[in-house]
mmCIF file of C-alpha atoms in Angstrom:
data_model
loop_
_atom_site.group_PDB
_atom_site.id
_atom_site.type_symbol
_atom_site.label_atom_id
_atom_site.label_comp_id
_atom_site.label_asym_id
_atom_site.label_seq_id
_atom_site.Cartn_x
_atom_site.Cartn_y
_atom_site.Cartn_z
ATOM 1 C CA UNK A 253 7.148 4.046 -16.349
ATOM 2 C CA UNK A 254 8.160 0.583 -15.020
ATOM 3 C CA UNK A 255 11.281 0.578 -16.335
ATOM 4 C CA UNK A 256 12.252 3.913 -14.843
ATOM 5 C CA UNK A 257 11.034 2.706 -11.432
ATOM 6 C CA UNK A 258 13.483 -0.088 -12.171
ATOM 7 C CA UNK A 259 16.188 2.206 -12.843
ATOM 8 C CA UNK A 260 15.577 4.119 -9.911
ATOM 9 C CA UNK A 261 15.538 1.413 -7.678
ATOM 10 C CA UNK A 262 18.612 0.124 -9.127
ATOM 11 C CA UNK A 263 20.051 3.390 -8.063
ATOM 12 C CA UNK A 264 18.491 3.153 -4.441
ATOM 13 C CA UNK A 265 20.253 -0.184 -2.647
ATOM 14 C CA UNK A 266 17.552 -0.711 -0.218
ATOM 15 C CA UNK A 267 14.689 -0.484 -2.450
ATOM 16 C CA UNK A 268 16.691 -2.774 -5.149
ATOM 17 C CA UNK A 269 16.987 -5.197 -2.455
ATOM 18 C CA UNK A 270 13.170 -5.252 -1.296
ATOM 19 C CA UNK A 271 12.600 -5.675 -5.286
ATOM 20 C CA UNK A 272 14.939 -8.424 -5.579
ATOM 21 C CA UNK A 273 13.321 -10.438 -2.403
ATOM 22 C CA UNK A 274 9.844 -9.713 -3.489
ATOM 23 C CA UNK A 275 10.369 -11.047 -6.910
ATOM 24 C CA UNK A 276 12.189 -14.323 -5.296
ATOM 25 C CA UNK A 277 9.178 -14.627 -3.068
ATOM 26 C CA UNK A 278 6.622 -13.914 -5.491
ATOM 27 C CA UNK A 279 8.466 -16.276 -8.199
ATOM 28 C CA UNK A 280 7.978 -19.198 -5.822
ATOM 29 C CA UNK A 281 11.663 -19.527 -5.856
ATOM 30 C CA UNK A 282 12.133 -19.033 -2.247
ATOM 31 C CA UNK A 283 13.842 -21.515 -0.201
ATOM 32 C CA UNK A 284 11.077 -23.721 1.864
ATOM 33 C CA UNK A 285 11.050 -22.364 5.348
ATOM 34 C CA UNK A 286 13.119 -19.180 4.750
ATOM 35 C CA UNK A 287 12.226 -16.036 6.458
ATOM 36 C CA UNK A 288 12.603 -12.470 4.935
ATOM 37 C CA UNK A 289 13.074 -9.476 6.815
ATOM 38 C CA UNK A 290 11.716 -6.148 5.400
ATOM 39 C CA UNK A 291 13.039 -3.151 7.717
ATOM 40 C CA UNK A 292 11.131 -0.237 7.852
ATOM 41 C CA UNK A 293 13.760 1.913 6.406
ATOM 42 C CA UNK A 294 13.983 -0.549 3.440
ATOM 43 C CA UNK A 295 10.197 -0.679 2.859
ATOM 44 C CA UNK A 296 10.034 3.184 2.855
ATOM 45 C CA UNK A 297 12.873 3.339 0.103
ATOM 46 C CA UNK A 298 11.020 0.760 -2.069
ATOM 47 C CA UNK A 299 7.621 2.914 -1.596
ATOM 48 C CA UNK A 300 9.123 6.006 -2.668
ATOM 49 C CA UNK A 301 10.629 3.966 -5.380
ATOM 50 C CA UNK A 302 7.475 2.311 -6.677
ATOM 51 C CA UNK A 303 4.472 4.640 -5.675
ATOM 52 C CA UNK A 304 5.326 7.229 -9.009
ATOM 53 C CA UNK A 305 5.005 4.075 -11.167
ATOM 54 C CA UNK A 306 1.486 3.223 -9.772
ATOM 55 C CA UNK A 307 0.273 6.546 -9.630
ATOM 56 C CA UNK A 308 2.032 9.186 -11.500
ATOM 57 C CA UNK A 309 0.130 12.275 -10.641
ATOM 58 C CA UNK A 310 -1.279 14.011 -7.739
ATOM 59 C CA UNK A 311 0.603 11.863 -5.188
ATOM 60 C CA UNK A 312 3.871 12.647 -3.508
ATOM 61 C CA UNK A 313 5.773 11.867 -0.142
ATOM 62 C CA UNK A 314 4.716 8.321 0.789
ATOM 63 C CA UNK A 315 5.713 7.083 3.970
ATOM 64 C CA UNK A 316 5.067 3.747 5.913
ATOM 65 C CA UNK A 317 5.021 3.443 9.533
ATOM 66 C CA UNK A 318 4.759 -0.256 10.829
ATOM 67 C CA UNK A 319 3.406 -1.329 14.497
ATOM 68 C CA UNK A 320 2.316 -4.695 15.916
ATOM 69 C CA UNK A 321 0.169 -6.327 13.211
ATOM 70 C CA UNK A 322 -0.367 -2.857 11.767
ATOM 71 C CA UNK A 323 0.771 -0.687 9.039
ATOM 72 C CA UNK A 324 0.393 3.374 8.842
ATOM 73 C CA UNK A 325 0.766 4.785 4.956
ATOM 74 C CA UNK A 326 0.660 8.518 4.676
ATOM 75 C CA UNK A 327 1.101 10.422 1.423
ATOM 76 C CA UNK A 328 0.223 13.658 0.019
ATOM 77 C CA UNK A 329 -2.888 13.142 -2.488
ATOM 78 C CA UNK A 330 -4.736 15.356 -4.989
ATOM 79 C CA UNK A 331 -7.489 13.167 -5.634
ATOM 80 C CA UNK A 332 -8.660 15.018 -8.550
ATOM 81 C CA UNK A 333 -5.222 14.726 -10.463
ATOM 82 C CA UNK A 334 -5.226 11.356 -9.557
ATOM 83 C CA UNK A 335 -8.537 10.562 -11.187
ATOM 84 C CA UNK A 336 -7.835 12.723 -14.035
ATOM 85 C CA UNK A 337 -4.446 11.125 -14.503
ATOM 86 C CA UNK A 338 -6.566 7.682 -14.889
ATOM 87 C CA UNK A 339 -8.720 8.907 -17.012
ATOM 88 C CA UNK A 340 -11.673 9.299 -14.617
ATOM 89 C CA UNK A 341 -14.159 11.686 -14.891
ATOM 90 C CA UNK A 342 -15.413 13.657 -11.544
ATOM 91 C CA UNK A 343 -18.706 15.335 -11.403
ATOM 92 C CA UNK A 344 -18.655 19.255 -10.591
ATOM 93 C CA UNK A 345 -20.086 18.750 -6.975
ATOM 94 C CA UNK A 346 -17.548 16.087 -6.174
ATOM 95 C CA UNK A 347 -14.482 17.832 -7.949
ATOM 96 C CA UNK A 348 -14.861 20.672 -5.681
ATOM 97 C CA UNK A 349 -15.012 18.685 -2.273
ATOM 98 C CA UNK A 350 -11.929 16.883 -3.633
ATOM 99 C CA UNK A 351 -9.387 19.325 -5.339
ATOM 100 C CA UNK A 352 -6.244 20.292 -3.977
ATOM 101 C CA UNK A 353 -3.399 18.234 -2.046
ATOM 102 C CA UNK A 354 -4.212 16.948 1.149
ATOM 103 C CA UNK A 355 -2.425 14.676 3.730
ATOM 104 C CA UNK A 356 -3.690 11.433 3.747
ATOM 105 C CA UNK A 357 -3.132 8.697 6.679
ATOM 106 C CA UNK A 358 -4.582 5.313 6.453
ATOM 107 C CA UNK A 359 -3.896 2.822 9.432
ATOM 108 C CA UNK A 360 -5.012 -0.971 8.917
ATOM 109 C CA UNK A 361 -4.253 -3.842 10.702
ATOM 110 C CA UNK A 362 -2.501 -6.836 8.566
ATOM 111 C CA UNK A 363 -3.684 -10.452 9.465
ATOM 112 C CA UNK A 364 -2.007 -13.361 7.545
ATOM 113 C CA UNK A 365 -1.584 -16.638 8.453
ATOM 114 C CA UNK A 366 -1.576 -20.304 6.684
ATOM 115 C CA UNK A 367 -1.163 -18.855 3.372
ATOM 116 C CA UNK A 368 -4.310 -16.171 3.594
ATOM 117 C CA UNK A 369 -4.102 -12.422 4.673
ATOM 118 C CA UNK A 370 -6.864 -9.976 5.563
ATOM 119 C CA UNK A 371 -6.682 -6.311 5.562
ATOM 120 C CA UNK A 372 -8.699 -4.571 7.851
ATOM 121 C CA UNK A 373 -8.922 -0.501 7.571
ATOM 122 C CA UNK A 374 -8.818 1.131 11.272
ATOM 123 C CA UNK A 375 -8.694 4.749 10.451
ATOM 124 C CA UNK A 376 -8.534 6.960 7.377
ATOM 125 C CA UNK A 377 -7.435 10.871 7.665
ATOM 126 C CA UNK A 378 -7.685 13.477 4.949
ATOM 127 C CA UNK A 379 -6.572 16.369 5.649
ATOM 128 C CA UNK A 380 -6.560 15.846 9.419
ATOM 129 C CA UNK A 381 -9.949 14.611 9.679
ATOM 130 C CA UNK A 382 -11.252 11.575 10.334
ATOM 131 C CA UNK A 383 -13.420 9.456 7.540
ATOM 132 C CA UNK A 384 -15.306 6.340 9.171
ATOM 133 C CA UNK A 385 -18.502 4.395 8.756
ATOM 134 C CA UNK A 386 -20.450 5.412 5.056
ATOM 135 C CA UNK A 387 -18.492 8.003 4.493
ATOM 136 C CA UNK A 388 -15.258 5.525 4.367
ATOM 137 C CA UNK A 389 -16.984 3.022 2.545
ATOM 138 C CA UNK A 390 -18.099 5.761 -0.091
ATOM 139 C CA UNK A 391 -14.059 6.767 -0.583
ATOM 140 C CA UNK A 392 -13.075 2.976 -0.784
ATOM 141 C CA UNK A 393 -15.744 2.261 -3.079
ATOM 142 C CA UNK A 394 -14.929 5.623 -5.519
ATOM 143 C CA UNK A 395 -11.467 6.508 -5.151
ATOM 144 C CA UNK A 396 -9.897 3.267 -4.242
ATOM 145 C CA UNK A 397 -11.400 0.627 -5.794
ATOM 146 C CA UNK A 398 -11.742 1.831 -9.241
ATOM 147 C CA UNK A 399 -7.977 2.040 -9.654
ATOM 148 C CA UNK A 400 -7.482 -1.285 -7.871
ATOM 149 C CA UNK A 401 -10.684 -3.460 -8.665
ATOM 150 C CA UNK A 402 -9.170 -6.663 -7.459
ATOM 151 C CA UNK A 403 -8.083 -5.255 -4.125
ATOM 152 C CA UNK A 404 -9.705 -7.113 -0.706
ATOM 153 C CA UNK A 405 -10.687 -5.008 2.037
ATOM 154 C CA UNK A 406 -11.795 -6.895 4.834
ATOM 155 C CA UNK A 407 -12.038 -10.123 3.059
ATOM 156 C CA UNK A 408 -9.509 -12.678 2.924
ATOM 157 C CA UNK A 409 -6.775 -13.272 0.152
ATOM 158 C CA UNK A 410 -4.254 -15.848 -0.879
ATOM 159 C CA UNK A 411 -0.646 -15.041 -0.132
ATOM 160 C CA UNK A 412 1.918 -15.367 -3.148
ATOM 161 C CA UNK A 413 4.896 -17.407 -3.606
ATOM 162 C CA UNK A 414 4.181 -20.134 -1.121
ATOM 163 C CA UNK A 415 4.207 -17.424 1.764
ATOM 164 C CA UNK A 416 2.857 -18.701 4.833
ATOM 165 C CA UNK A 417 2.598 -15.895 7.040
ATOM 166 C CA UNK A 418 3.537 -12.510 7.601
ATOM 167 C CA UNK A 419 4.525 -10.648 11.126
ATOM 168 C CA UNK A 420 4.659 -7.208 11.470
ATOM 169 C CA UNK A 421 6.135 -5.463 14.110
ATOM 170 C CA UNK A 422 7.186 -1.688 14.642
ATOM 171 C CA UNK A 423 10.841 -2.497 13.486
ATOM 172 C CA UNK A 424 10.160 -4.794 10.390
ATOM 173 C CA UNK A 425 8.127 -7.433 8.371
ATOM 174 C CA UNK A 426 8.498 -10.677 8.552
ATOM 175 C CA UNK A 427 7.685 -12.895 5.632
ATOM 176 C CA UNK A 428 7.567 -17.015 6.419
ATOM 177 C CA UNK A 429 7.856 -19.300 3.415
ATOM 178 C CA UNK A 430 5.784 -22.472 3.921
ATOM 179 C CA UNK A 431 8.278 -25.440 4.921
#
């Protein structure tokens, strides 16, 4: 799948450019003091190429919208298909509640400075219904973390590749490399 994503990325110049810059940053070989600009259009192209390699079934039409220190991601998701493709069993009652494709929108803040970042979920909508509080905690624990157990939500984590900070604006995300 990753080879297929690489081929698709190569056929999509904006996605390929994002991949190239991310590889440079993550390798730690970015020039000290460099600033990398990722436009909203480039990030959307990259997400459209990368998402199928990460979630091959039950996930389509991903989109990303940047804001001031925020990002809103949306996609059409069939949680039951995603779980089945990952080999995760779902009990009958939960399966009946989550079957079928739904538009899922997640809005989060991104705070990143001094080599650390924290992502805070602000709002999650599933099929137009807002999910907050205990229900959101349940979804994160049972549907997100089983697929991404190393993910950090509401917890600081270290930024890779000598990244000092990330600034998100409505037009672009800027990645600053330590001097």
